[in-house]
Backbone as a printed PyTorch tensor [residue, N CA C, xyz], in Angstrom:
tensor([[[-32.4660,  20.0250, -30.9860],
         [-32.1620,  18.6410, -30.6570],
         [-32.1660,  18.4720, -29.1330]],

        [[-32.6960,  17.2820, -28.6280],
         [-32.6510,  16.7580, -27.2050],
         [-31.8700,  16.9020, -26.7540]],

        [[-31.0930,  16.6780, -25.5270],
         [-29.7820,  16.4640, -24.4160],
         [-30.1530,  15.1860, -25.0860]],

        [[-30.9130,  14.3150, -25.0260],
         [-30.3510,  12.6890, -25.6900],
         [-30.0420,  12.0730, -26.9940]],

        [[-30.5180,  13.2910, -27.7890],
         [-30.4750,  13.5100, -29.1090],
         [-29.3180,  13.7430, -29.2550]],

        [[-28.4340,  14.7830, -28.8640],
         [-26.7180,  15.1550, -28.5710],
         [-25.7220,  14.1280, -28.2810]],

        [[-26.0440,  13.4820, -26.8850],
         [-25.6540,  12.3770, -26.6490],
         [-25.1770,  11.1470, -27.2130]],

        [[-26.2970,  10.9470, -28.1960],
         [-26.6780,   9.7980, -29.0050],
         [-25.4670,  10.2380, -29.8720]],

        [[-25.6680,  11.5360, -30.6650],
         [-24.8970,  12.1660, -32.3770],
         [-23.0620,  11.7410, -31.1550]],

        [[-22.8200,  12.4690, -30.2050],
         [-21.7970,  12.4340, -29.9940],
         [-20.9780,  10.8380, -29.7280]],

        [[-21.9720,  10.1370, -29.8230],
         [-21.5790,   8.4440, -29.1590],
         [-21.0120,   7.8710, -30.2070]],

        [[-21.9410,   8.2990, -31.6090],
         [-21.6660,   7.7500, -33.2180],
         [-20.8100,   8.0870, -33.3390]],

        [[-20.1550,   9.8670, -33.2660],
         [-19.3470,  10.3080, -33.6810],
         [-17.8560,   9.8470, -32.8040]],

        [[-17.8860,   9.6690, -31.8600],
         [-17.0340,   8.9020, -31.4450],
         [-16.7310,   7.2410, -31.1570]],

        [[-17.4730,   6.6520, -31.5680],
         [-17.4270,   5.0200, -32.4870],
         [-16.6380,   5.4970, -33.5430]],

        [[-17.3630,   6.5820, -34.6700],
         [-16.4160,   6.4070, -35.9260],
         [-15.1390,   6.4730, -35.3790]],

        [[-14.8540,   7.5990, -34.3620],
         [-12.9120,   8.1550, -34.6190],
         [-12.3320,   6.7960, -34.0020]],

        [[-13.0990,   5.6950, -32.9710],
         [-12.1280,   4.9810, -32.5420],
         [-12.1330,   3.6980, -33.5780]],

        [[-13.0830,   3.2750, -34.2060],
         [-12.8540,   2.8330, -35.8640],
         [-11.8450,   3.6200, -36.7600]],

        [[-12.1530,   4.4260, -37.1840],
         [-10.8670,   5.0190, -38.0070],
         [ -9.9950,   4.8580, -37.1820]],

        [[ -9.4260,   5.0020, -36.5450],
         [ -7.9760,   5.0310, -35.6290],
         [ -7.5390,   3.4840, -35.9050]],

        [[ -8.8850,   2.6300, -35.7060],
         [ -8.1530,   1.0870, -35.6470],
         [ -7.8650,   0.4790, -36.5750]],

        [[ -9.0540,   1.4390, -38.0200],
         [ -8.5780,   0.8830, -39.3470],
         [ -6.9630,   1.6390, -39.4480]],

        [[ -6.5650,   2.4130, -38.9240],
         [ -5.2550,   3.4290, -38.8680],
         [ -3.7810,   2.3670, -38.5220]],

        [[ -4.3010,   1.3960, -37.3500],
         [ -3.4410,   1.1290, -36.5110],
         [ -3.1580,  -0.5670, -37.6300]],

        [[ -4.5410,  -1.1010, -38.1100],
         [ -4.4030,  -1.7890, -38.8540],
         [ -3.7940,  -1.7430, -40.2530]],

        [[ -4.0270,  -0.2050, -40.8810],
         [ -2.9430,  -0.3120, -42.2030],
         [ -1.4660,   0.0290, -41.9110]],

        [[ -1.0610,   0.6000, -40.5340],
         [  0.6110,   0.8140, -40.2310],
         [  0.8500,  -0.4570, -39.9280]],

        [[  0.3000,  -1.7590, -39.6870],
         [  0.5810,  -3.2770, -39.5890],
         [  1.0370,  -3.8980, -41.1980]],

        [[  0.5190,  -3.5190, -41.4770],
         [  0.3320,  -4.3220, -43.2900],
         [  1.5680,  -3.0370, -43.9880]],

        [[  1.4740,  -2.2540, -43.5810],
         [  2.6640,  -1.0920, -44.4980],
         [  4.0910,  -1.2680, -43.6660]],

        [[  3.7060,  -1.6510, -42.1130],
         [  5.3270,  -1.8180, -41.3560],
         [  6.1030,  -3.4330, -42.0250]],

        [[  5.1650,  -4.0340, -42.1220],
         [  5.5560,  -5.8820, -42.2910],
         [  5.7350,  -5.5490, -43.9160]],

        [[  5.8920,  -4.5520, -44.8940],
         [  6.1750,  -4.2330, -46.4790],
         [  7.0680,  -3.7040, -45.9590]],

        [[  7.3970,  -3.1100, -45.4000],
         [  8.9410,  -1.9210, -45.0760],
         [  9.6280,  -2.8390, -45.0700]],

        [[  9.3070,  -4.1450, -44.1870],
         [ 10.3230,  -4.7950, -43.1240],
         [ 10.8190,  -5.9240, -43.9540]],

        [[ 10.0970,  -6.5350, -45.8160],
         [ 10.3070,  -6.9860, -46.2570],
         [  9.5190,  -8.1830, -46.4010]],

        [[  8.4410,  -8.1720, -46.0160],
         [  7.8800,  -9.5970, -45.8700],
         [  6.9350,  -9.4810, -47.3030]],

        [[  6.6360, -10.9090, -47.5280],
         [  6.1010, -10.9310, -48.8340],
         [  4.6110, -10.6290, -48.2840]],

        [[  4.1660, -10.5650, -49.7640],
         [  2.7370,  -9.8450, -49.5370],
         [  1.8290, -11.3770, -49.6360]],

        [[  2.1820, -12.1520, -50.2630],
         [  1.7720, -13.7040, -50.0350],
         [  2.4090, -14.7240, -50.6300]],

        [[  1.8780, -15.9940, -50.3160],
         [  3.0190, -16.9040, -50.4710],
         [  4.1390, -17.0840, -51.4000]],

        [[  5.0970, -17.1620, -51.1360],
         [  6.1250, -17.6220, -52.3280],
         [  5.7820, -18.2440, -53.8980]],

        [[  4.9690, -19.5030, -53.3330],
         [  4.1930, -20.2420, -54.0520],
         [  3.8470, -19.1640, -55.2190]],

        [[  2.9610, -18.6150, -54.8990],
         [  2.6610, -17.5600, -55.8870],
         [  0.9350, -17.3020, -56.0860]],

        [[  0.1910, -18.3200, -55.0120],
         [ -0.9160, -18.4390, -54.9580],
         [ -1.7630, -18.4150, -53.6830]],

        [[ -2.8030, -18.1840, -53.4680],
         [ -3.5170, -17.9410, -52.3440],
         [ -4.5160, -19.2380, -51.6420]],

        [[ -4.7170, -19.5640, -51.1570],
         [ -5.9070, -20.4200, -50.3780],
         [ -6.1430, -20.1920, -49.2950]],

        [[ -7.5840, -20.7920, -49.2160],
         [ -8.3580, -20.0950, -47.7450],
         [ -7.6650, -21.0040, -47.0780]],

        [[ -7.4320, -22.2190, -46.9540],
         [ -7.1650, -22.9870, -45.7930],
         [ -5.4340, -23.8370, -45.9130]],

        [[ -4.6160, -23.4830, -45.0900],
         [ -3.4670, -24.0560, -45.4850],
         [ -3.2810, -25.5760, -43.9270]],

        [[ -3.7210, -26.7180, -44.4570],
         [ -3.7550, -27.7620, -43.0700],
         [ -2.5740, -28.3710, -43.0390]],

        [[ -1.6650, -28.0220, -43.4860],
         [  0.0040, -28.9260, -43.2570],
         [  0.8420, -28.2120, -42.1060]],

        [[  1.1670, -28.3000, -41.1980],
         [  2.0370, -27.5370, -40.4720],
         [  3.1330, -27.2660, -40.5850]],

        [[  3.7010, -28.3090, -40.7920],
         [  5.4450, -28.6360, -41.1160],
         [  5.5090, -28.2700, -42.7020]],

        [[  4.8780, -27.1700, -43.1230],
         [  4.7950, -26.9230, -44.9500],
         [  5.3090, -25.3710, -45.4590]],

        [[  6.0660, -25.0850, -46.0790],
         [  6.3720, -23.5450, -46.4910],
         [  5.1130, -23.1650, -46.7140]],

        [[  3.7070, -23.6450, -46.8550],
         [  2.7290, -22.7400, -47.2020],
         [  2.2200, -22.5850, -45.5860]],

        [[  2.6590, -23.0230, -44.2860],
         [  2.0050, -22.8350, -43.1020],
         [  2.6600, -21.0270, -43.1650]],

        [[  1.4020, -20.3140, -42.2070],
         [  1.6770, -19.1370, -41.9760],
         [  1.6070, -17.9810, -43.0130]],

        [[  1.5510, -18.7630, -44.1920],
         [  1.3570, -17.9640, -45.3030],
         [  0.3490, -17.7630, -46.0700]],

        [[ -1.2480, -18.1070, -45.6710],
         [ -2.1380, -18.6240, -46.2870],
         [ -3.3380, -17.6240, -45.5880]],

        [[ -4.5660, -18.2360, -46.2790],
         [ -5.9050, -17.4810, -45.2630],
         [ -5.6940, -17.7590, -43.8110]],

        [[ -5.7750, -19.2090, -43.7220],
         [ -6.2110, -19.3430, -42.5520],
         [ -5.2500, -20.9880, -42.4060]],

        [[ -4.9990, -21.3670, -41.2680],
         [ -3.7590, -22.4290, -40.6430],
         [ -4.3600, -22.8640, -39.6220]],

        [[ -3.4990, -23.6960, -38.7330],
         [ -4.1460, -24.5010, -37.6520],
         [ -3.7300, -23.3840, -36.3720]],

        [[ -3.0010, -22.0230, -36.5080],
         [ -2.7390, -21.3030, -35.9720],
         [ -4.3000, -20.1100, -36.0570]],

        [[ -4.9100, -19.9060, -36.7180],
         [ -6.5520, -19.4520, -36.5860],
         [ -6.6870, -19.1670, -35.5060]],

        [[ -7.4240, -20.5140, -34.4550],
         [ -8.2360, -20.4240, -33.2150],
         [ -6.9860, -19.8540, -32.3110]],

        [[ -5.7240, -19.4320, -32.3370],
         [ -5.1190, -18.7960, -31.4880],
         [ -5.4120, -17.4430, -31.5370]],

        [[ -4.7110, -17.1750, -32.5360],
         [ -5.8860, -15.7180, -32.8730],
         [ -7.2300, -15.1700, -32.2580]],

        [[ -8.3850, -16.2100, -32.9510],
         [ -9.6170, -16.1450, -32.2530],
         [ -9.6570, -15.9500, -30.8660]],

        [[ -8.3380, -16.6000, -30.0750],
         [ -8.3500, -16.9240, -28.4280],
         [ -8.0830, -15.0430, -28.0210]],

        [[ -6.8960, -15.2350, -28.8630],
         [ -6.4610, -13.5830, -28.3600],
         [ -7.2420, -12.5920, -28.7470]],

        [[ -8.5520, -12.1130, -29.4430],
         [ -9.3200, -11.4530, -29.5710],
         [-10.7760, -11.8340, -28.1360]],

        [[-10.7810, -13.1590, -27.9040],
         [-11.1670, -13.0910, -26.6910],
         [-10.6380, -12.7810, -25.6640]],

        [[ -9.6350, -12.9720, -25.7000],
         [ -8.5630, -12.3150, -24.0600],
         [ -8.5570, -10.6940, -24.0960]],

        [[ -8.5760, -10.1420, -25.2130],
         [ -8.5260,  -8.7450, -25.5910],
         [ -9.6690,  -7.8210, -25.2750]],

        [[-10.5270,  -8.6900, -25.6230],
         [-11.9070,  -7.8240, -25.5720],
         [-12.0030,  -8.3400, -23.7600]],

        [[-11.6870,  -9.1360, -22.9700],
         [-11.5810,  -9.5020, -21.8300],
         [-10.4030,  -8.0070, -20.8160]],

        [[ -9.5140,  -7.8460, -21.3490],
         [ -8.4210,  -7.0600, -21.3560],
         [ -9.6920,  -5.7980, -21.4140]],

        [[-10.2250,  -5.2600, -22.2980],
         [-10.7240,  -4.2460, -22.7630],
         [-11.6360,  -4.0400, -21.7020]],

        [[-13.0270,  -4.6940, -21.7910],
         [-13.3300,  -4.7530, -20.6640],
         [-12.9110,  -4.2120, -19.4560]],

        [[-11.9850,  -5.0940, -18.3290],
         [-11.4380,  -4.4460, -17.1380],
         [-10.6480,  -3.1240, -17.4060]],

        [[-10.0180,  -2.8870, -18.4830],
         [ -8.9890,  -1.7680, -18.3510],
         [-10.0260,  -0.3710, -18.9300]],

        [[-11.1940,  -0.6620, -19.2900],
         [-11.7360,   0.6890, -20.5460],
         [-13.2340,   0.2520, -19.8330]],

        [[-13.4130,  -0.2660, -19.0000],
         [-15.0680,  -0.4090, -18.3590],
         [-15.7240,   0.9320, -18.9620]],

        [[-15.7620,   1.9690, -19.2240],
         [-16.5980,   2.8120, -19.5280],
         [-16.5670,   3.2620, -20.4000]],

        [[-15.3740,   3.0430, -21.5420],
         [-15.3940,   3.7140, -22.7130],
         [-16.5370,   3.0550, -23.5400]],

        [[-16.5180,   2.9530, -24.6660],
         [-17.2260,   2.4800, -25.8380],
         [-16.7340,   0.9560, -26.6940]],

        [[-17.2210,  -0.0510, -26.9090],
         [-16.9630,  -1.3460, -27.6090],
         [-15.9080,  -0.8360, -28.3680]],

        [[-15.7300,   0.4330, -29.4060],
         [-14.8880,   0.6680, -30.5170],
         [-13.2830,   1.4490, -29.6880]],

        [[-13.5060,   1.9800, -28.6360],
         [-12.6340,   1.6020, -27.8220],
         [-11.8330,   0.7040, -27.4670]],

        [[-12.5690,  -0.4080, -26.8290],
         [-11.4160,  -1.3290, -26.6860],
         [-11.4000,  -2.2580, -27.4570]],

        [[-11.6420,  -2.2270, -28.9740],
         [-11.4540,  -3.0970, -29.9360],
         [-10.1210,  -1.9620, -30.7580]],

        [[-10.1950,  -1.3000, -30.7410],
         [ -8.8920,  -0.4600, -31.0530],
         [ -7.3900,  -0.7950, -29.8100]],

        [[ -7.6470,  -0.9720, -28.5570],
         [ -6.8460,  -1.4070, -27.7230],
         [ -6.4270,  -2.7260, -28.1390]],

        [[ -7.4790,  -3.7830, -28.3810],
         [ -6.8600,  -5.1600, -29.0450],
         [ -6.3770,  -4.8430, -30.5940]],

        [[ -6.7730,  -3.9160, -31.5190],
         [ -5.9480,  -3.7090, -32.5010],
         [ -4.5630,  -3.4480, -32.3930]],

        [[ -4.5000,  -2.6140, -31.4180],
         [ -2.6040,  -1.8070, -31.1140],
         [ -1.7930,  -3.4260, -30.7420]],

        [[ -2.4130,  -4.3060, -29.7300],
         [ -2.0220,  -5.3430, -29.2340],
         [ -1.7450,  -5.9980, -30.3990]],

        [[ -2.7580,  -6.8800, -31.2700],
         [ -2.6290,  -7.7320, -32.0280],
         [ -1.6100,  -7.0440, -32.7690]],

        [[ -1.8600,  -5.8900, -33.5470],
         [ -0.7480,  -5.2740, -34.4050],
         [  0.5100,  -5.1780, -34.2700]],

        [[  0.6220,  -4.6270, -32.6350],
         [  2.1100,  -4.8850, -32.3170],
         [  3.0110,  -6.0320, -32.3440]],

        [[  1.8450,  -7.1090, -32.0410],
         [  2.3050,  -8.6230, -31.6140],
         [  2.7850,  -9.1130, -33.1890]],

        [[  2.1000,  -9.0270, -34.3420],
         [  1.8280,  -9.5350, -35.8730],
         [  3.5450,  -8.7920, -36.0710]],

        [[  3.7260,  -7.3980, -35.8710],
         [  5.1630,  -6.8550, -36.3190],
         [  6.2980,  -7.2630, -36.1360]],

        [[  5.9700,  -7.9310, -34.1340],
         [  6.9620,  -8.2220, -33.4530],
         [  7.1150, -10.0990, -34.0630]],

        [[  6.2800, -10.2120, -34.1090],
         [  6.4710, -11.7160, -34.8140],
         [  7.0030, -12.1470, -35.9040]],

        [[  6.9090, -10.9230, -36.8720],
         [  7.7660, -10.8540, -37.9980],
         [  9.0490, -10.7640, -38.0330]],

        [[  9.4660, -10.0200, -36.9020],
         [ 10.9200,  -9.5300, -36.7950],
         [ 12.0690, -10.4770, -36.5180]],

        [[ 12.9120, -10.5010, -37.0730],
         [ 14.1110, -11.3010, -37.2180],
         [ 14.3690, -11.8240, -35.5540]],

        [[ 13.9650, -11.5250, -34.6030],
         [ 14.3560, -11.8780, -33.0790],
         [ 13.4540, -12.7200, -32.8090]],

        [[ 12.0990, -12.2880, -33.0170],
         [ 11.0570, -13.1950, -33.0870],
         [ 11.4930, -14.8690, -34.0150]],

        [[ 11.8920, -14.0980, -35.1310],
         [ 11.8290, -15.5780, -35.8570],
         [ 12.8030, -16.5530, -35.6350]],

        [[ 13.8260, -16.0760, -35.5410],
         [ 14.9270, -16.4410, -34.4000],
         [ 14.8270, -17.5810, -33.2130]],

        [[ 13.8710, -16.8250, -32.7450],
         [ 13.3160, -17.1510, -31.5220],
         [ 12.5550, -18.7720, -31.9460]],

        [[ 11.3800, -18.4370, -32.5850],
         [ 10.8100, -19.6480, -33.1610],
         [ 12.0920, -21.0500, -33.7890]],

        [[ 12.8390, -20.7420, -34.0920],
         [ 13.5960, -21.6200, -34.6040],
         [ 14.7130, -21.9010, -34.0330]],

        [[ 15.0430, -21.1500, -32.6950],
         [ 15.7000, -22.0780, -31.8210],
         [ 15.0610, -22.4710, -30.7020]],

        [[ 14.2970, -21.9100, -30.4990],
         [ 13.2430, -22.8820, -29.3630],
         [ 11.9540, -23.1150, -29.2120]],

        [[ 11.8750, -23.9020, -30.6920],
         [ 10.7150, -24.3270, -31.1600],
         [ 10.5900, -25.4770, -31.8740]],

        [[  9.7750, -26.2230, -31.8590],
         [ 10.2300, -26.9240, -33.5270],
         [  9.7620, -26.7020, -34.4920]],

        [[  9.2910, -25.0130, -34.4810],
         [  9.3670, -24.2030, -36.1750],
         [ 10.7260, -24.4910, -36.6680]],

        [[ 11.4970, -25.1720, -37.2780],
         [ 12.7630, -25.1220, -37.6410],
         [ 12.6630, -24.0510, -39.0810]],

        [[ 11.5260, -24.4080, -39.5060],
         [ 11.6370, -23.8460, -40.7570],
         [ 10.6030, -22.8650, -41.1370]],

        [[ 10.3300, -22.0710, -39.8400],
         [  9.6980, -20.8960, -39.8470],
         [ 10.2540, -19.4220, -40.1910]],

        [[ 10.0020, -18.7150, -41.2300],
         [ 10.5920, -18.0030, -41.7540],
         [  9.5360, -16.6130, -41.7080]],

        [[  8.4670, -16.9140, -40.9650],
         [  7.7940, -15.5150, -40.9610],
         [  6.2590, -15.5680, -41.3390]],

        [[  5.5150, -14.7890, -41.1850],
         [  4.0940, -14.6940, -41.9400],
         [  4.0410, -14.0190, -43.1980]],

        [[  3.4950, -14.4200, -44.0810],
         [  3.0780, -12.9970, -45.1010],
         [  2.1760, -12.2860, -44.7280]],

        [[  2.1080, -11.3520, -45.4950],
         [  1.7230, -10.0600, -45.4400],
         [  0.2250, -10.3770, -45.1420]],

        [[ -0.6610, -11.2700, -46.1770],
         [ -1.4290, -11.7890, -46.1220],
         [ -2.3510, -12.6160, -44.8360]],

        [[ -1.3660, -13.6180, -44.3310],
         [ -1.3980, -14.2290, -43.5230],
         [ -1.8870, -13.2130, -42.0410]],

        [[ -0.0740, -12.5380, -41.8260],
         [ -0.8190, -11.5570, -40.5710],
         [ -2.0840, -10.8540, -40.6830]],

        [[ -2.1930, -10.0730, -41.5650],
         [ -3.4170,  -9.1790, -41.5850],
         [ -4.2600, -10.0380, -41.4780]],

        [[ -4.5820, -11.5670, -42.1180],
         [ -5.7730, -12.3080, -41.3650],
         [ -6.2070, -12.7550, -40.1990]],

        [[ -4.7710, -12.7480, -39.7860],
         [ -4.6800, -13.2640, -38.2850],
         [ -5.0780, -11.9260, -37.1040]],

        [[ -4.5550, -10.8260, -37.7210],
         [ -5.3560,  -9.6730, -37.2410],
         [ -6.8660,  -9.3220, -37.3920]],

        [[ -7.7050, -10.2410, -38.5560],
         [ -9.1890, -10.1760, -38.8750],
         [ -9.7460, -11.3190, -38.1500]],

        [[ -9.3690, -12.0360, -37.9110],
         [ -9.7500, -13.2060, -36.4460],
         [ -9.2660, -12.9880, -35.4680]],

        [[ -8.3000, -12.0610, -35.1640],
         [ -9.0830, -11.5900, -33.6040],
         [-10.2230, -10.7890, -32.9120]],

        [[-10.1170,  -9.9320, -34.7510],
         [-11.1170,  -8.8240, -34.8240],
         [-12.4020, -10.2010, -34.3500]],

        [[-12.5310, -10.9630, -35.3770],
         [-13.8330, -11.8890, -35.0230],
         [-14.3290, -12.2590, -33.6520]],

        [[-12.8840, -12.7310, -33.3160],
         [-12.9060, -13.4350, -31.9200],
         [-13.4370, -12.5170, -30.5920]],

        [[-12.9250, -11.0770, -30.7680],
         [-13.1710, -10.1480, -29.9180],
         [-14.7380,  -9.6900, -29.8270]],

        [[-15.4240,  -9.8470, -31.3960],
         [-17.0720,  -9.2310, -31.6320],
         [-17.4860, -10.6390, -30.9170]],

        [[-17.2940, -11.5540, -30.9680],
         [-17.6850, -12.8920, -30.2950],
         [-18.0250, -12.8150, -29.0920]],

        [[-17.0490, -12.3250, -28.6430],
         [-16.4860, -12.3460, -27.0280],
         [-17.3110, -11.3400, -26.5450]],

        [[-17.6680, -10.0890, -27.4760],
         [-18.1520,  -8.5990, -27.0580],
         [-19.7410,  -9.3760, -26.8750]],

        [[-20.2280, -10.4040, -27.6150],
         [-21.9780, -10.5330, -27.9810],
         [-22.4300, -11.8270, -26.8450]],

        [[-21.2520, -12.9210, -26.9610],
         [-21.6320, -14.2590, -26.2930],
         [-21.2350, -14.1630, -24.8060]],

        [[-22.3360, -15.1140, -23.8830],
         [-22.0830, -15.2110, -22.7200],
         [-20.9590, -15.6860, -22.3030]],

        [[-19.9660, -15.5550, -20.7310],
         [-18.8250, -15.4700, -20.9890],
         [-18.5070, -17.1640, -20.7620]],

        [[-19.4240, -17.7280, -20.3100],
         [-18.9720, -19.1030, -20.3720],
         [-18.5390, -20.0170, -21.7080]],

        [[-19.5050, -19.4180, -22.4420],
         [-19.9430, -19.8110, -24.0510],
         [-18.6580, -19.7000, -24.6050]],

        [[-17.9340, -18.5120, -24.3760],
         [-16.6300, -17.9480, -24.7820],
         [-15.6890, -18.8850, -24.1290]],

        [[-15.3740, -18.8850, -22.8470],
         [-14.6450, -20.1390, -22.2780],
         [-14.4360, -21.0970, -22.5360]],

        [[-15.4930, -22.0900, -22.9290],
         [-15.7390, -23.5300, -23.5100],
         [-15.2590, -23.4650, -25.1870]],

        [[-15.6430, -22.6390, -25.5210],
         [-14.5780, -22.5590, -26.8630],
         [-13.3210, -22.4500, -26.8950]],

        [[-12.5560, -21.4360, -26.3870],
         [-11.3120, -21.1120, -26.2330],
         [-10.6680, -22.8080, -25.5560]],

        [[-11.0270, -23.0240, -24.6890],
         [-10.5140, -24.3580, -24.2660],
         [-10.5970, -25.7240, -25.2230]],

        [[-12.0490, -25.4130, -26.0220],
         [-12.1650, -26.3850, -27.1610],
         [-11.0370, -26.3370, -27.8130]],

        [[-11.0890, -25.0920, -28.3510],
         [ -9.8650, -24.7010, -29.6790],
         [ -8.5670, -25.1180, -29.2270]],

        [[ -8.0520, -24.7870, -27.6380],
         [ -6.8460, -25.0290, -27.6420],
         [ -6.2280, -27.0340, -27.1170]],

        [[ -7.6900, -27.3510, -26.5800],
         [ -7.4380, -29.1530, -27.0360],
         [ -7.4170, -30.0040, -28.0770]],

        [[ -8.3870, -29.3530, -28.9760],
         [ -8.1270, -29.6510, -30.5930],
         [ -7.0010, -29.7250, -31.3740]],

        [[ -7.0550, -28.0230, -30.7840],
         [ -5.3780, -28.2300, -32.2000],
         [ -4.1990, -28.4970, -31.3560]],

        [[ -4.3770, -28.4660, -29.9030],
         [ -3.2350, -29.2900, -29.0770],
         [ -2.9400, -30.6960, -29.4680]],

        [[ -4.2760, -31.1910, -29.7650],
         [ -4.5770, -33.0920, -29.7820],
         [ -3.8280, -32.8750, -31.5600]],

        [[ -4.3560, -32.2430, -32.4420],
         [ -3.9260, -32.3180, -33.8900],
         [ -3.1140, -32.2860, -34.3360]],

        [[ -1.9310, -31.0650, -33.7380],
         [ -0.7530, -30.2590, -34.1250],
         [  0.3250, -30.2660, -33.2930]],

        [[ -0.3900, -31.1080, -31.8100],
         [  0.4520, -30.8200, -30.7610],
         [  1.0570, -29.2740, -30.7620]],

        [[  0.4100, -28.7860, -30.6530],
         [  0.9190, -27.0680, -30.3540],
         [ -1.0420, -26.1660, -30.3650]],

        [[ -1.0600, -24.8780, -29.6200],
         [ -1.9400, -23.9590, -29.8030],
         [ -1.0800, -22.6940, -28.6710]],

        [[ -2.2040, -22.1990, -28.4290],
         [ -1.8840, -20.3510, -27.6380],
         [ -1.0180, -20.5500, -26.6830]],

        [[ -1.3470, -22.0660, -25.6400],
         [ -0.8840, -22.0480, -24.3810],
         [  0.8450, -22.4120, -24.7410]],

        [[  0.6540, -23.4290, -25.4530],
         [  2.3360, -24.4100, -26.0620],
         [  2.9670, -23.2460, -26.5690]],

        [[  2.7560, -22.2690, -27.2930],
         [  3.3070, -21.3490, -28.2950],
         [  3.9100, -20.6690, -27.2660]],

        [[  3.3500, -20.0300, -26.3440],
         [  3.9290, -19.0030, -25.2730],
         [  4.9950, -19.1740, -24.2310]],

        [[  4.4110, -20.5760, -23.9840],
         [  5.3810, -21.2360, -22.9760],
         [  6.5970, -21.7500, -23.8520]],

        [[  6.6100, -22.4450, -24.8720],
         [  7.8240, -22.3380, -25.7720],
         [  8.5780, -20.9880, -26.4320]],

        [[  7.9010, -19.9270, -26.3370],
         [  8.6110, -18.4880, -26.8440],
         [  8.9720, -18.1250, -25.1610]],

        [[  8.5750, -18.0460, -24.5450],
         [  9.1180, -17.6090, -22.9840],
         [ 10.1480, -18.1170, -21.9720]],

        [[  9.1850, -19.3850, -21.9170],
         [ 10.2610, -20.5800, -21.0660],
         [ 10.3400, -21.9230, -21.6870]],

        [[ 11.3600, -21.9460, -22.9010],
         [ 11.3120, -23.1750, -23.5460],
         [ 11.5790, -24.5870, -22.6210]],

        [[ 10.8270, -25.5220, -22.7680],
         [ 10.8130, -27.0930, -22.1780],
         [ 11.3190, -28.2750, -22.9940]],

        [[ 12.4430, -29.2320, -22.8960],
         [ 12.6830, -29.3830, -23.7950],
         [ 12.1460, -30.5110, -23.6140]],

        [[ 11.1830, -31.4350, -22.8520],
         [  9.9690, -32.4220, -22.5820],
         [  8.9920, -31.8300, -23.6730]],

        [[  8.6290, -30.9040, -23.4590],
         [  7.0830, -29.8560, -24.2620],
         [  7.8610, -30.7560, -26.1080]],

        [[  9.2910, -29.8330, -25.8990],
         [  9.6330, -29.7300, -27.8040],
         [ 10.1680, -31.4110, -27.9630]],

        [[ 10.3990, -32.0390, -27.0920],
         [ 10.1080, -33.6340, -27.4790],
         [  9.1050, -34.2970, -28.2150]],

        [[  7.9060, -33.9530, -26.8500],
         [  6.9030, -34.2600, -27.3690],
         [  6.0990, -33.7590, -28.9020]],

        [[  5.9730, -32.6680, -28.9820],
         [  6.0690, -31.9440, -30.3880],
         [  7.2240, -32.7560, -31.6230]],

        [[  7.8280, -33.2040, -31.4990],
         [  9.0620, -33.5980, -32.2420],
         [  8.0990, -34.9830, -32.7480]],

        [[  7.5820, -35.7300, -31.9560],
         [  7.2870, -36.7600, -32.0820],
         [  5.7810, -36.8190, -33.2030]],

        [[  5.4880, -35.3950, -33.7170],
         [  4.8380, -35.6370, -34.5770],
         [  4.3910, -36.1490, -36.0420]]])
């Protein structure tokens, strides 16, 4: 075999391990949020791809919510993240770096401090968590968002992310930017305005 022939076998072979690792990092997400008690999907007792009510016990618990394109955003910031911090590793590299991220973030969001959090300085009043379901999707749209981000020019990527977060700003009054700044430094102008929906 070639020196490029070697090269090549060793490049595959290390794509797979940082894939396996992320499918790794992705099933201790879905087995930590079962430890921790969260349902595996909605209460309800049923599934749908699209849940559009916000203020609804089925928000957060469904395929997909008006919470989606945040997701999508943070698989672009990630693979952005990946990028500057892993410039030379391999794509499956730093899509395993946004796995540990998203994963950690999906656990920590579950957790009683987190939810806490949402419901006193938020107007989730009646946010009680993701299912099981829910996170792990929200972990498969960043995955999306990040192959997006890895293929499209970076402006292309920009103009979306900003789309997504005026949309469901204008719709829901809330997206990535409102969510953070209300979990960090709550405003109580911001949760007015939100109130008024």
């Amino acid at each position: 075999m070639t020196v490029a022939g070697q090269a090549e076998a060793a490049g595959g072979q290390s794509a797979r391990y940082w894939l396996f690792a992320g499918f790794c990092v992705f099933l201790v997400q879905i087995l930590a949020e079962y430890w921790m008690g969260r349902l595996p999907i909605c209460e309800c007792g049923y599934v749908k791809l699209w849940e559009g009510t916000v203020n609804s016990s089925g928000n957060s618990q469904h395929l997909s919510d008006w919470y989606t394109p945040s997701h999508i955003i943070h698989g672009f910031l990630f693979y952005g993240l990946g990028f500057l911090v892993l410039r030379r590793k391999p794509l499956a590299a730093k899509l395993l770096l946004a796995l540990v991220i998203e994963s950690a973030w999906e656990i920590l969001e579950n957790s009683p401090i987190i939810i806490d959090r949402y419901r006193t300085a938020t107007i989730s009043l009646d946010y009680y968590g993701d299912s099981i379901l829910n996170s792990a999707m929200d972990t498969v749209f960043m995955t999306l968002g990040f192959f997006f981000a890895a293929r499209a020019p970076v402006w292309v990527t920009v103009v979306i992310a900003i789309f997504f977060e005026i949309f469901t700003g204008w719709i829901i009054r809330d997206n990535l930017t409102l969510n953070v700044i209300m979990l960090v430094w709550p405003l109580e102008a911001i949760k007015t305005w939100q109130s008024g929906l």
